[in-house]
Amino acid sequence: MHRMSKPFYMISFLGVVIFPVVIGVIFRAFGIDIDEYRRQVMAAVLVYTTIIYLVFVWRIWTALQDGSA
C-alpha cells in the first residue's frame, strides 16, 4: 500500500471546511450575488473535496484492518 501524502490530504480535507466559509465571507463583504457560474465552481470544488475525503477515510480504514476482523 502506498503512503498517504499528508500535506495533500490535509489541505484537501481542510478545504472542505475553509473554502466555502472564506468564499461566503468574501461574497457577503463585497455584496456579490452567487450566480450560476459561481455555483458551478463551488459545486466542482465540493465534489473534488468530497472525493478526497472519501479516499482519505478509505485509506485510514484499510490501514486499520489487520485481516482478522
Coordinates of C-alpha atoms in Angstrom, one line a residue:
M1 CA 0.0 0.0 0.0
H2 CA 1.2 3.5 -0.9
R3 CA 1.8 6.0 1.9
M4 CA -0.6 8.9 2.0
S5 CA 0.7 12.4 1.2
K6 CA -0.1 14.1 4.4
P7 CA 0.1 17.7 3.1
F8 CA -2.1 16.9 0.1
Y9 CA -4.8 15.2 2.1
M10 CA -4.8 17.7 5.0
I11 CA -5.0 20.7 2.6
S12 CA -7.8 19.0 0.7
F13 CA -9.6 18.0 3.9
L14 CA -9.3 21.5 5.3
G15 CA -10.5 22.8 2.0
V16 CA -13.9 21.2 2.7
V17 CA -14.3 23.5 5.7
I18 CA -12.3 26.6 4.9
F19 CA -13.1 27.2 1.2
P20 CA -16.9 27.6 1.5
V21 CA -16.6 29.8 4.6
V22 CA -13.9 32.1 3.1
I23 CA -15.8 32.4 -0.2
G24 CA -19.1 33.1 1.6
V25 CA -17.5 35.8 3.8
I26 CA -15.8 37.4 0.8
F27 CA -19.0 37.4 -1.2
R28 CA -21.0 38.9 1.6
A29 CA -18.4 41.5 2.4
F30 CA -18.4 42.8 -1.2
G31 CA -22.1 42.3 -1.7
I32 CA -21.6 39.8 -4.6
D33 CA -24.5 37.6 -5.5
I34 CA -23.8 33.9 -6.1
D35 CA -24.7 33.5 -9.8
E36 CA -24.9 30.3 -11.8
Y37 CA -21.2 30.3 -12.7
R38 CA -20.0 30.6 -9.2
R39 CA -22.4 27.9 -8.1
Q40 CA -20.9 25.6 -10.7
V41 CA -17.3 26.4 -9.5
M42 CA -18.3 25.8 -5.8
A43 CA -20.1 22.6 -6.7
A44 CA -17.0 21.3 -8.6
V45 CA -14.8 22.2 -5.6
L46 CA -17.2 20.4 -3.3
V47 CA -17.2 17.3 -5.4
Y48 CA -13.4 17.3 -5.5
T49 CA -13.0 17.7 -1.8
T50 CA -15.7 15.1 -1.1
I51 CA -13.9 12.5 -3.2
I52 CA -10.6 13.4 -1.5
Y53 CA -12.3 13.0 1.9
L54 CA -13.7 9.6 1.0
V55 CA -10.3 8.4 -0.3
F56 CA -8.8 9.6 3.0
V57 CA -11.4 7.7 5.1
W58 CA -10.9 4.6 2.9
R59 CA -7.1 4.6 3.3
I60 CA -7.5 5.1 7.1
W61 CA -9.9 2.1 7.2
T62 CA -7.6 -0.1 5.2
A63 CA -4.7 0.8 7.4
L64 CA -6.7 -0.2 10.5
Q65 CA -7.7 -3.6 9.1
D66 CA -5.3 -6.4 10.2
G67 CA -7.1 -9.3 8.4
S68 CA -8.6 -11.0 11.5
A69 CA -11.7 -8.9 11.9

